[in-house]
Tab-separated table of C-alpha atoms in Angstrom:
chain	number	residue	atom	x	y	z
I	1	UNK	CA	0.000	0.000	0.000
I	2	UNK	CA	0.990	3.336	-0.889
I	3	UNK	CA	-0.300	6.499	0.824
I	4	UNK	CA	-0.584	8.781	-2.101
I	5	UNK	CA	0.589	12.777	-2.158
I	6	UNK	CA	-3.160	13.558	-1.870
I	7	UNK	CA	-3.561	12.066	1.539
I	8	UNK	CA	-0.556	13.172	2.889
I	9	UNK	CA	-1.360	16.950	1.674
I	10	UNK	CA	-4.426	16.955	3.750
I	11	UNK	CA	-1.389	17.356	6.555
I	12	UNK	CA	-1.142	20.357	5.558
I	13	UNK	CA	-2.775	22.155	9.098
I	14	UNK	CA	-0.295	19.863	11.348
I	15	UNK	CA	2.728	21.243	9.037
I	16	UNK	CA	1.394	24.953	9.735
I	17	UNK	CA	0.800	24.343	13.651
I	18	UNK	CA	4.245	22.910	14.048
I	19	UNK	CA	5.770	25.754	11.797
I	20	UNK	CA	4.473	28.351	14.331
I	21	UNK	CA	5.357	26.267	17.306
I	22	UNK	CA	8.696	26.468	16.161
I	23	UNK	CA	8.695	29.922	15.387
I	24	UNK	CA	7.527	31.015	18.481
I	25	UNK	CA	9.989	28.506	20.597
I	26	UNK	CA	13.076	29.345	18.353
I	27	UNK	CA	12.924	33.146	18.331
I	28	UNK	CA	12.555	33.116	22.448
I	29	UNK	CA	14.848	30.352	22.976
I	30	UNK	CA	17.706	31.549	20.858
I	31	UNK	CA	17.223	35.623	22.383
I	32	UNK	CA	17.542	33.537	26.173
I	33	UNK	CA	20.312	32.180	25.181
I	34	UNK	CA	21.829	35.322	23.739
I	35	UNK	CA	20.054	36.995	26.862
I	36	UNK	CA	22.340	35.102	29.321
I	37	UNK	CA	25.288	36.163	27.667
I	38	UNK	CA	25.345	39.853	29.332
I	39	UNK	CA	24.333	38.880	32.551
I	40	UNK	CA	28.020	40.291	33.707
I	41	UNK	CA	26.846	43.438	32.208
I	42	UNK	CA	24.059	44.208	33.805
I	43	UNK	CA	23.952	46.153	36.897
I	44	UNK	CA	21.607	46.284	40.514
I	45	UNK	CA	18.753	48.734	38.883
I	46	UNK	CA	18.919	46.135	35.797
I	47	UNK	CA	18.625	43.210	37.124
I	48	UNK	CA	15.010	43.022	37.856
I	49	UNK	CA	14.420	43.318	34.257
I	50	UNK	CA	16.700	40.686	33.511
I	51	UNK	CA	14.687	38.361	35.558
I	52	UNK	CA	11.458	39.562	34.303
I	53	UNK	CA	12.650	39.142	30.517
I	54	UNK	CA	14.064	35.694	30.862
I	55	UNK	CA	10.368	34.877	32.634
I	56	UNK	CA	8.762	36.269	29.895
I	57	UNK	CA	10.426	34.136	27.702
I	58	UNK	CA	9.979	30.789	29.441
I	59	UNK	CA	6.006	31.926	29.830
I	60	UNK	CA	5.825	32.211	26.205
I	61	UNK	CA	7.785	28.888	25.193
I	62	UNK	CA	5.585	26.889	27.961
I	63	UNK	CA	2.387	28.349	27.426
I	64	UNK	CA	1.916	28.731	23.219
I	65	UNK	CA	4.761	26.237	22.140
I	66	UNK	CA	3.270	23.368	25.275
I	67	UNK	CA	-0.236	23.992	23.411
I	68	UNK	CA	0.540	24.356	19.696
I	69	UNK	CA	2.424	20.696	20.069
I	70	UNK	CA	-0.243	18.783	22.123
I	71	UNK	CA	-2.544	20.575	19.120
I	72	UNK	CA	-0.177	18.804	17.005
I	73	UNK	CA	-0.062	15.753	18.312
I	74	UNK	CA	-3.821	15.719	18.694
I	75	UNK	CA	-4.129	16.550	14.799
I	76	UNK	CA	-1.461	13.878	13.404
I	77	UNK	CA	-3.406	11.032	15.479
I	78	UNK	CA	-6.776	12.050	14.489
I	79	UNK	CA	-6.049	12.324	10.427
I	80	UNK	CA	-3.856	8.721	11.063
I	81	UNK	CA	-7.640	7.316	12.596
I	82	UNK	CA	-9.648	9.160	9.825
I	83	UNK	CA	-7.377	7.446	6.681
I	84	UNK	CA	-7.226	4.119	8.310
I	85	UNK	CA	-11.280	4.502	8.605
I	86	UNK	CA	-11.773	5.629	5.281
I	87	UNK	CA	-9.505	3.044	4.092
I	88	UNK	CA	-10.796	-0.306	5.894
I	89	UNK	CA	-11.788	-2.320	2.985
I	90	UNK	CA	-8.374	-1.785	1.273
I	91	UNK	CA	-6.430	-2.557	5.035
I	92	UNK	CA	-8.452	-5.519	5.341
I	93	UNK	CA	-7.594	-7.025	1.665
I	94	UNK	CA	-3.799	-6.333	2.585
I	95	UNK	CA	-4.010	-8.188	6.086
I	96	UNK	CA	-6.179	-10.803	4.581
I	97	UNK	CA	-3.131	-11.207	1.907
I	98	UNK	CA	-0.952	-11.804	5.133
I	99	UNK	CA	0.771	-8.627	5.891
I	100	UNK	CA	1.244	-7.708	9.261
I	101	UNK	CA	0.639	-4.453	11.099
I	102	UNK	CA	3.376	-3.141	11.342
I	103	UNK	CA	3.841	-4.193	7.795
I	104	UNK	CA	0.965	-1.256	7.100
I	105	UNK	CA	1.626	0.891	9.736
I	106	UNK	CA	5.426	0.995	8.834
I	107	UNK	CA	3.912	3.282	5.456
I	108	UNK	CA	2.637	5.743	7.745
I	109	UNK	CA	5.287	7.506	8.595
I	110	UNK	CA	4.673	9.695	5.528
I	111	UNK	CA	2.070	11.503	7.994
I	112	UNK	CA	4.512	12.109	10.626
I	113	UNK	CA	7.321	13.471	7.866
I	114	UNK	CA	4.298	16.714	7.933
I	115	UNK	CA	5.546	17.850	11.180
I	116	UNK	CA	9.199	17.821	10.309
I	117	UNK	CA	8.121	19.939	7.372
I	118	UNK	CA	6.789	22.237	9.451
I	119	UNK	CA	9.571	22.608	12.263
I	120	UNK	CA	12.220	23.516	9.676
I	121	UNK	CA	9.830	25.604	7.785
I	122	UNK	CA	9.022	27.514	11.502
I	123	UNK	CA	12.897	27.751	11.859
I	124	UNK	CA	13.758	28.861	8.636
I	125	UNK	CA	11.080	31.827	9.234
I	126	UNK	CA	12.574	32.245	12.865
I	127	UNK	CA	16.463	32.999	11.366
I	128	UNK	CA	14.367	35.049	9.228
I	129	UNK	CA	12.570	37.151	11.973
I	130	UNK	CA	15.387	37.218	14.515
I	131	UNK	CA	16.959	40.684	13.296
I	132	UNK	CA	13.982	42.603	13.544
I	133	UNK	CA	12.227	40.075	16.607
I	134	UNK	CA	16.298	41.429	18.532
I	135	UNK	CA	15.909	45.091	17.540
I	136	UNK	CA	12.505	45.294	18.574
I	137	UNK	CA	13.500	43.787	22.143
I	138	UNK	CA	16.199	45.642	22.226
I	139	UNK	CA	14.558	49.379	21.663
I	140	UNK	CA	13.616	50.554	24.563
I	141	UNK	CA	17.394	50.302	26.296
I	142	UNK	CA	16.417	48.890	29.354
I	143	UNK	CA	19.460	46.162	28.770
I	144	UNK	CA	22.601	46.205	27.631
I	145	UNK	CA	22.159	45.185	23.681
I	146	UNK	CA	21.650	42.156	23.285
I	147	UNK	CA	23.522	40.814	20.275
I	148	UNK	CA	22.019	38.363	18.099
I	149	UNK	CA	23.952	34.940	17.526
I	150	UNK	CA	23.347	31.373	15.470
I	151	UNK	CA	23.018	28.693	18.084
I	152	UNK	CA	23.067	25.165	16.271
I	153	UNK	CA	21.956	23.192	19.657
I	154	UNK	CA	18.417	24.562	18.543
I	155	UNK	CA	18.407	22.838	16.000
I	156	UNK	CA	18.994	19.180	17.475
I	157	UNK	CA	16.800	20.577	20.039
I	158	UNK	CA	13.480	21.764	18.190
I	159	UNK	CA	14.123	20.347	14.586
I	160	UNK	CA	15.709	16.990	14.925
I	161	UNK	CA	13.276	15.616	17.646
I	162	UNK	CA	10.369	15.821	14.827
I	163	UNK	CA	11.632	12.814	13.046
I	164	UNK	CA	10.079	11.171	16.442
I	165	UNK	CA	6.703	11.922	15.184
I	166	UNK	CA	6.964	9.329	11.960
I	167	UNK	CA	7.779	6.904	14.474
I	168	UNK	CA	4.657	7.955	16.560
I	169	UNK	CA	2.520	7.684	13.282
I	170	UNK	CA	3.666	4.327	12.675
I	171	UNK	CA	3.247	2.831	16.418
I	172	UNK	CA	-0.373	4.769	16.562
I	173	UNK	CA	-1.443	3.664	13.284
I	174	UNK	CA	0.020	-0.437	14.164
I	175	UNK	CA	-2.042	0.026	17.328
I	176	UNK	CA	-4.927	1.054	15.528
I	177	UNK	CA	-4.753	-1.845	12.842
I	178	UNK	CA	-5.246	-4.469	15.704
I	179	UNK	CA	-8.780	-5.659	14.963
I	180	UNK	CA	-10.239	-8.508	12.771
I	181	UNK	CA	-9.998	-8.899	9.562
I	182	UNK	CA	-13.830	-9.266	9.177
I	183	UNK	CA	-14.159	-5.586	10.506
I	184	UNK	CA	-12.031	-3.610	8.263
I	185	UNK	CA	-14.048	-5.464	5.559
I	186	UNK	CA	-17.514	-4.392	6.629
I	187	UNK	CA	-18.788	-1.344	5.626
I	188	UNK	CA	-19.155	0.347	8.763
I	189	UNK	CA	-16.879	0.140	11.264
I	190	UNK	CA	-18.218	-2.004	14.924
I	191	UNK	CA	-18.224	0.137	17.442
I	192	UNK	CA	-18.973	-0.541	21.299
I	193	UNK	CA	-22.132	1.043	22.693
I	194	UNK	CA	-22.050	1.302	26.726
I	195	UNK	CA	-25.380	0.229	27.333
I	196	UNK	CA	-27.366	1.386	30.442
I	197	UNK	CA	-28.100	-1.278	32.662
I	198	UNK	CA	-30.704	0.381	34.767
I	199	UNK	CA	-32.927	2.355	32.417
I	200	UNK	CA	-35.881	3.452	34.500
I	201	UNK	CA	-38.023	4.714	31.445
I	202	UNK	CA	-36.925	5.007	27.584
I	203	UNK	CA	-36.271	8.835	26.659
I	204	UNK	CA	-38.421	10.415	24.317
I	205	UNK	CA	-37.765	9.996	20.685
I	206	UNK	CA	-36.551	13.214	19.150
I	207	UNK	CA	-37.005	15.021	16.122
I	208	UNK	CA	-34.744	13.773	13.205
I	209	UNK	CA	-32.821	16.920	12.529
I	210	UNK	CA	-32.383	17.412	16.479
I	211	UNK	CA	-31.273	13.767	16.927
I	212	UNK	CA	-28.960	13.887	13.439
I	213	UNK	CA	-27.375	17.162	14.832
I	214	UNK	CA	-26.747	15.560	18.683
I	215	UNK	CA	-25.594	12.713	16.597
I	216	UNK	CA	-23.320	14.235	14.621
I	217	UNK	CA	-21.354	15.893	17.198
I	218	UNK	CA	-21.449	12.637	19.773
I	219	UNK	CA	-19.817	10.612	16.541
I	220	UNK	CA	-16.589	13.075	16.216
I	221	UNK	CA	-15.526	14.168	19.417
I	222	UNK	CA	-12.489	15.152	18.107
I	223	UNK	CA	-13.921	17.709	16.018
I	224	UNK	CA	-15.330	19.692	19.280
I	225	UNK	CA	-12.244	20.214	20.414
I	226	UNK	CA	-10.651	21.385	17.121
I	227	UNK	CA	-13.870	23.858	16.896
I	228	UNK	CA	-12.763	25.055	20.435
I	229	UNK	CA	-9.069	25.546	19.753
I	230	UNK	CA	-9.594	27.419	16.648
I	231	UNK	CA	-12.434	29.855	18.749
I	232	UNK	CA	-9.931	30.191	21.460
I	233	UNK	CA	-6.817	30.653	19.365
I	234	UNK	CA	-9.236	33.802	17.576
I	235	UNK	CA	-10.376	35.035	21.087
I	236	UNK	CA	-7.093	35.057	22.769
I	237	UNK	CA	-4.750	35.960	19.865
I	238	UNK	CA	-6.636	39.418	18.552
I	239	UNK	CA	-7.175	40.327	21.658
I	240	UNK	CA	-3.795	39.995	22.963
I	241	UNK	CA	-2.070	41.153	20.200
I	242	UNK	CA	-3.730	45.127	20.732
I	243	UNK	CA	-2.282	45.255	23.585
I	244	UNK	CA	0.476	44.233	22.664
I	245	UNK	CA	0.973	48.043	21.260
I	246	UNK	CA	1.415	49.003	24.906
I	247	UNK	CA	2.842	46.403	26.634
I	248	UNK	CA	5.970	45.525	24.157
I	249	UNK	CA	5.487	46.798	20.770
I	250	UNK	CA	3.646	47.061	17.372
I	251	UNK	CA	5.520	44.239	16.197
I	252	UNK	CA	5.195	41.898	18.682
I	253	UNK	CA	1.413	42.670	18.607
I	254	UNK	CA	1.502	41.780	14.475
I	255	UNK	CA	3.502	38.796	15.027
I	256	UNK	CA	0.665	37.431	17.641
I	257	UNK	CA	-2.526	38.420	15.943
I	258	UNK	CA	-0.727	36.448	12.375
I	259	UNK	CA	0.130	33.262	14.754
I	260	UNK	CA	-3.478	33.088	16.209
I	261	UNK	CA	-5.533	33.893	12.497
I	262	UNK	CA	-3.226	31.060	11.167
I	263	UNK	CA	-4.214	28.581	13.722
I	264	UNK	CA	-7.841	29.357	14.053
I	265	UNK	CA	-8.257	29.193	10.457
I	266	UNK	CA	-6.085	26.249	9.635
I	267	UNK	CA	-7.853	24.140	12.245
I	268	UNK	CA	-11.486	25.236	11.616
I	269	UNK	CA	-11.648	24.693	8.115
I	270	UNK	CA	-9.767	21.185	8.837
I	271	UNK	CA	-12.816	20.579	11.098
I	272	UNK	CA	-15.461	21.651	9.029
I	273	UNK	CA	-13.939	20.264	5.799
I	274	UNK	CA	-13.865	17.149	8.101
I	275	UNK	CA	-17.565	16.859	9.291
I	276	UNK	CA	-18.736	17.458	5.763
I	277	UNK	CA	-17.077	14.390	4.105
I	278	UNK	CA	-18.045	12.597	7.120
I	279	UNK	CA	-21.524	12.783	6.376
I	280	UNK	CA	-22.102	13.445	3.083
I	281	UNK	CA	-24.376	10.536	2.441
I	282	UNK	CA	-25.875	11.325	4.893
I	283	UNK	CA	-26.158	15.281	3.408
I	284	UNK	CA	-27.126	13.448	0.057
I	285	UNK	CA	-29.651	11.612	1.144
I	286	UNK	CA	-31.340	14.712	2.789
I	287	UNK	CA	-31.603	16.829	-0.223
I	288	UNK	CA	-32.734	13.812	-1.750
I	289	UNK	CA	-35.575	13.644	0.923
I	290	UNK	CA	-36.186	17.714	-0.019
I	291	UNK	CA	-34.342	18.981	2.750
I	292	UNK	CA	-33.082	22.445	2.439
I	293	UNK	CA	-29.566	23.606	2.442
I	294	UNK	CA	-30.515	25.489	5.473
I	295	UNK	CA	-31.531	22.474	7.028
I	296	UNK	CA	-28.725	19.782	6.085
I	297	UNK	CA	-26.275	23.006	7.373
I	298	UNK	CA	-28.071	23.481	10.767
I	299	UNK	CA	-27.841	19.327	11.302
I	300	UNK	CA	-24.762	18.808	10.438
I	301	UNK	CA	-22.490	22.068	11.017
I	302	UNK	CA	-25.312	23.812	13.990
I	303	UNK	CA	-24.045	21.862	16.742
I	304	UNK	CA	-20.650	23.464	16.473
I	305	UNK	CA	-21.282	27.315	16.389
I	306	UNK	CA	-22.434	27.356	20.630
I	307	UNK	CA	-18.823	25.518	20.258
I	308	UNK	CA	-17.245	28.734	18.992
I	309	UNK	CA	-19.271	30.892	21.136
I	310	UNK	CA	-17.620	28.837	24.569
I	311	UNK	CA	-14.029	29.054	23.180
I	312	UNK	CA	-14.730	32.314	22.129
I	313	UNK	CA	-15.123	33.222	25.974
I	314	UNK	CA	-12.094	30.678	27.034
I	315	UNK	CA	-9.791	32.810	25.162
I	316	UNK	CA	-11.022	35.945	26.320
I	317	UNK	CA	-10.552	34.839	29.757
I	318	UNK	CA	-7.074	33.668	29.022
I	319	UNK	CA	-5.576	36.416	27.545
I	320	UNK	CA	-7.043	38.622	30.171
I	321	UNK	CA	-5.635	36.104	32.864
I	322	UNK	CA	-2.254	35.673	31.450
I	323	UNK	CA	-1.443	39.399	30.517
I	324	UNK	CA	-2.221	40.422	33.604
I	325	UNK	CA	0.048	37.547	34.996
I	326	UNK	CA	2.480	38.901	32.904
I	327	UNK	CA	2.130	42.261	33.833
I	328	UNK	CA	1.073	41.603	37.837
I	329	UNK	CA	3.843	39.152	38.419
I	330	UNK	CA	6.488	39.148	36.024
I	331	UNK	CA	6.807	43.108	35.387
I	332	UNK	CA	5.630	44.242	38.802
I	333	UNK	CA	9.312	45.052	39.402
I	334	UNK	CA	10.167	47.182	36.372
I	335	UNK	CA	9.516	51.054	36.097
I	336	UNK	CA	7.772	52.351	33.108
I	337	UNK	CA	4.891	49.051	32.721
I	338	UNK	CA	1.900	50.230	32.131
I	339	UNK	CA	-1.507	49.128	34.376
I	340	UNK	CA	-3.378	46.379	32.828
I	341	UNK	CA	-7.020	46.334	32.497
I	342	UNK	CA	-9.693	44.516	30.759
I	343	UNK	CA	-10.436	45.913	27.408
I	344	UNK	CA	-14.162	45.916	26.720
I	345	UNK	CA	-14.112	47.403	23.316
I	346	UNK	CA	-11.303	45.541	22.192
I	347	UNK	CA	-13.151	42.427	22.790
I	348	UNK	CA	-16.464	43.514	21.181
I	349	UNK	CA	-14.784	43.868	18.133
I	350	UNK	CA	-12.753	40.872	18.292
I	351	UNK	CA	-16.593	39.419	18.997
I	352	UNK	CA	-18.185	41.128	16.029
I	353	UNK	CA	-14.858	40.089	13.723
I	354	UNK	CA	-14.987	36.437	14.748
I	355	UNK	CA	-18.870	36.389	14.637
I	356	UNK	CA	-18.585	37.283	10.605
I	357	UNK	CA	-15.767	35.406	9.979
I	358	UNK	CA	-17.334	32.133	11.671
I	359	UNK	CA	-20.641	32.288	9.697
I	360	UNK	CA	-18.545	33.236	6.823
I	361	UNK	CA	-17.059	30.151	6.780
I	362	UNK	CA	-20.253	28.364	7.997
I	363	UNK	CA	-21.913	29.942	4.583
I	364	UNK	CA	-19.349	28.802	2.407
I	365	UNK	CA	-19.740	25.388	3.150
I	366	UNK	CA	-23.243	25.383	3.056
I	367	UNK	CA	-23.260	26.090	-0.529
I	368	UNK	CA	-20.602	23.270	-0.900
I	369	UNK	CA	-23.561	20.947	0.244
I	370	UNK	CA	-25.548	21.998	-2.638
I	371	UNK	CA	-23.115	20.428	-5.246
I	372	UNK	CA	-23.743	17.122	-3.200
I	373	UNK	CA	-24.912	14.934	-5.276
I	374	UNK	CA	-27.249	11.476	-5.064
I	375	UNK	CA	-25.635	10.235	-8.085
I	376	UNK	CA	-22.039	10.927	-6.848
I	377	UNK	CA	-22.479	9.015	-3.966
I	378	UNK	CA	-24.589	5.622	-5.615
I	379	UNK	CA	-21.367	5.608	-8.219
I	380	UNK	CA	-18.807	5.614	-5.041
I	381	UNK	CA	-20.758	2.784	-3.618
I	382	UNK	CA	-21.059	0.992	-6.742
């Protein structure tokens, strides 16, 4: 079996979370590093802003590069599950012809080659950045200059360790493969049902675009949580990156609000484009029926938007918690940092943004429903 170009490009959004986990980590790592090498400079006054720099730093790397790779590790693992179920007949035939699973999963580690992409692609754009990311730290004086050097350790340490993650792909996908033969060659995968034992009454039967919609999200949890990262990385991201203007610079502030937009798009149209081509027979057979495109959208995409709305509010109550962290803790000893305060405004409009860009989105795909075909799906089946 070969996993063609096509199904590895759909790696694309694990490629573009690692590049900016990278990013972030390199340019703070390698400035520590640089940071440490004037500590014999500095003097009494200073040295309170040393300590609140290097901080800063370590917040940073821990907080956004800690969550951009479990993000990344969550994505690899969840596209690895989605081609092995979209794939089951073919799997089956191949262990049926006796190969083994780790036979199979041994081709898998084409998925895990998308994160290596992305970590030298995030350090590549790092050594770009690190000029201006140094000058910008270094403008307002309150250090000696800092002087910007090429540390190769970084390398081994944020670059090299990615080749791991093909060796991850192929034990998660082996693990994955261990189930009958019989299985992989139905089609529709067994799944176990906890059953109630003590069931007082039977719940009420619901309506079928209310059940199909509680359904849909109960089927892909996985999806719920990429809906809520890519809310929260929106939220937290524009928000933090205006005040930004005050609390470091204008740079710093365009740097943020770029990360954030690239995550919360990459990972809710990965969602989305996900839950559609999950259920597009079932979309199909809707329209079929004379559903509406309003009303396949609200079944199978409605679920999600209170989704948005929650991680909407996470990330607003993160970057509110964390900046003033930041400035509370961190800064508290150095002159000249300005009071933070919760921005009301700031956040309405980050509301009103995401709110447009969210249905947007919603809209687009909506119309991609239309072109669903009946006939599309019989000759896919056939």
């Amino acid at each position: 079996m070969v996993i063609g170009i096509k199904s590895a490009a759909k790696l694309i959004g694990v490629s573009i979370i690692s590049c900016c986990m990278i990013l972030v980590c390199a340019l703070f790592l390698n400035y520590n590093l640089d940071l440490a090498g004037i500590v014999g400079e500095i003097t009494l006054e200073q040295t309170a802003v040393y300590d609140a720099m290097v901080s800063n730093s370590w917040v940073v790397i821990l907080v956004s590069g800690g969550c951009m790779l479990a993000t990344s590790v969550v994505m690899l693992l969840f596209y690895i599950k989605h081609y092995i179920d979209s794939h089951k007949k073919e799997l089956g035939i191949l262990k049926a012809m006796g190969y083994s699973n780790l036979k199979i999963a041994s081709k898998f580690w084409v998925f895990g080659v998308s994160v290596l992409i992305g970590t030298s692609a995030g350090f590549g754009g790092a050594a770009a950045l690190m000029p201006a990311f140094y000058r910008m730290q270094n403008q307002d004086h309150l250090l000696p200059e800092v002087l910007l050097h090429f540390h190769p350790s970084l390398i081994l340490l944020l670059v090299v360790p990615a080749g791991l993650f093909a060796l991850l792909s192929i034990l998660y996908a082996c693990f994955r493969l261990k189930m009958p033969v019989l299985w992989l060659l139905k089609d529709s995968w067994q799944s176990k049902v906890k059953i109630r034992k003590h069931k007082d009454k039977e719940e009420p039967e619901q309506p079928f675009l209310k059940g199909l919609k509680k359904q849909t999200l109960a089927s892909r949890k996985i999806l719920v949580f990429f809906i809520l990262f890519a809310s929260f990385c929106f939220s937290a991201m524009t928000q933090m990156s205006w005040s930004m203007n005050d609390l470091a610079s204008p740079m710093m502030g365009v740097m943020i609000a770029l990360i954030g937009l690239t995550l919360a798009f990459t990972t809710l149209f990965m969602a989305i484009t996900t839950a559609v081509r999950g259920n597009t027979k079932t979309i199909a057979l809707m329209q079929a029926f004379g559903y509406s495109k309003k009303e396949c959208c609200k079944a199978i995409l409605g679920g999600y938007r209170p989704l948005g709305y929650i991680g909407f509010a996470v990330g607003t109550a993160y970057q509110y918690g964390l900046l003033k962290l930041m400035v509370s803790v961190v800064f508290k000893d150095v002159e000249g940092v300005p009071e933070y305060g919760f921005d009301l405004p700031v956040m309405l409009v980050s509301l009103g943004c995401f709110i447009v860009a969210y249905e947007l989105v919603i809209r687009c795909y909506s119309e991609r429903m239309k072109r669903i075909s009946i006939k599309e799906i019989m000759l896919e089946d056939s």
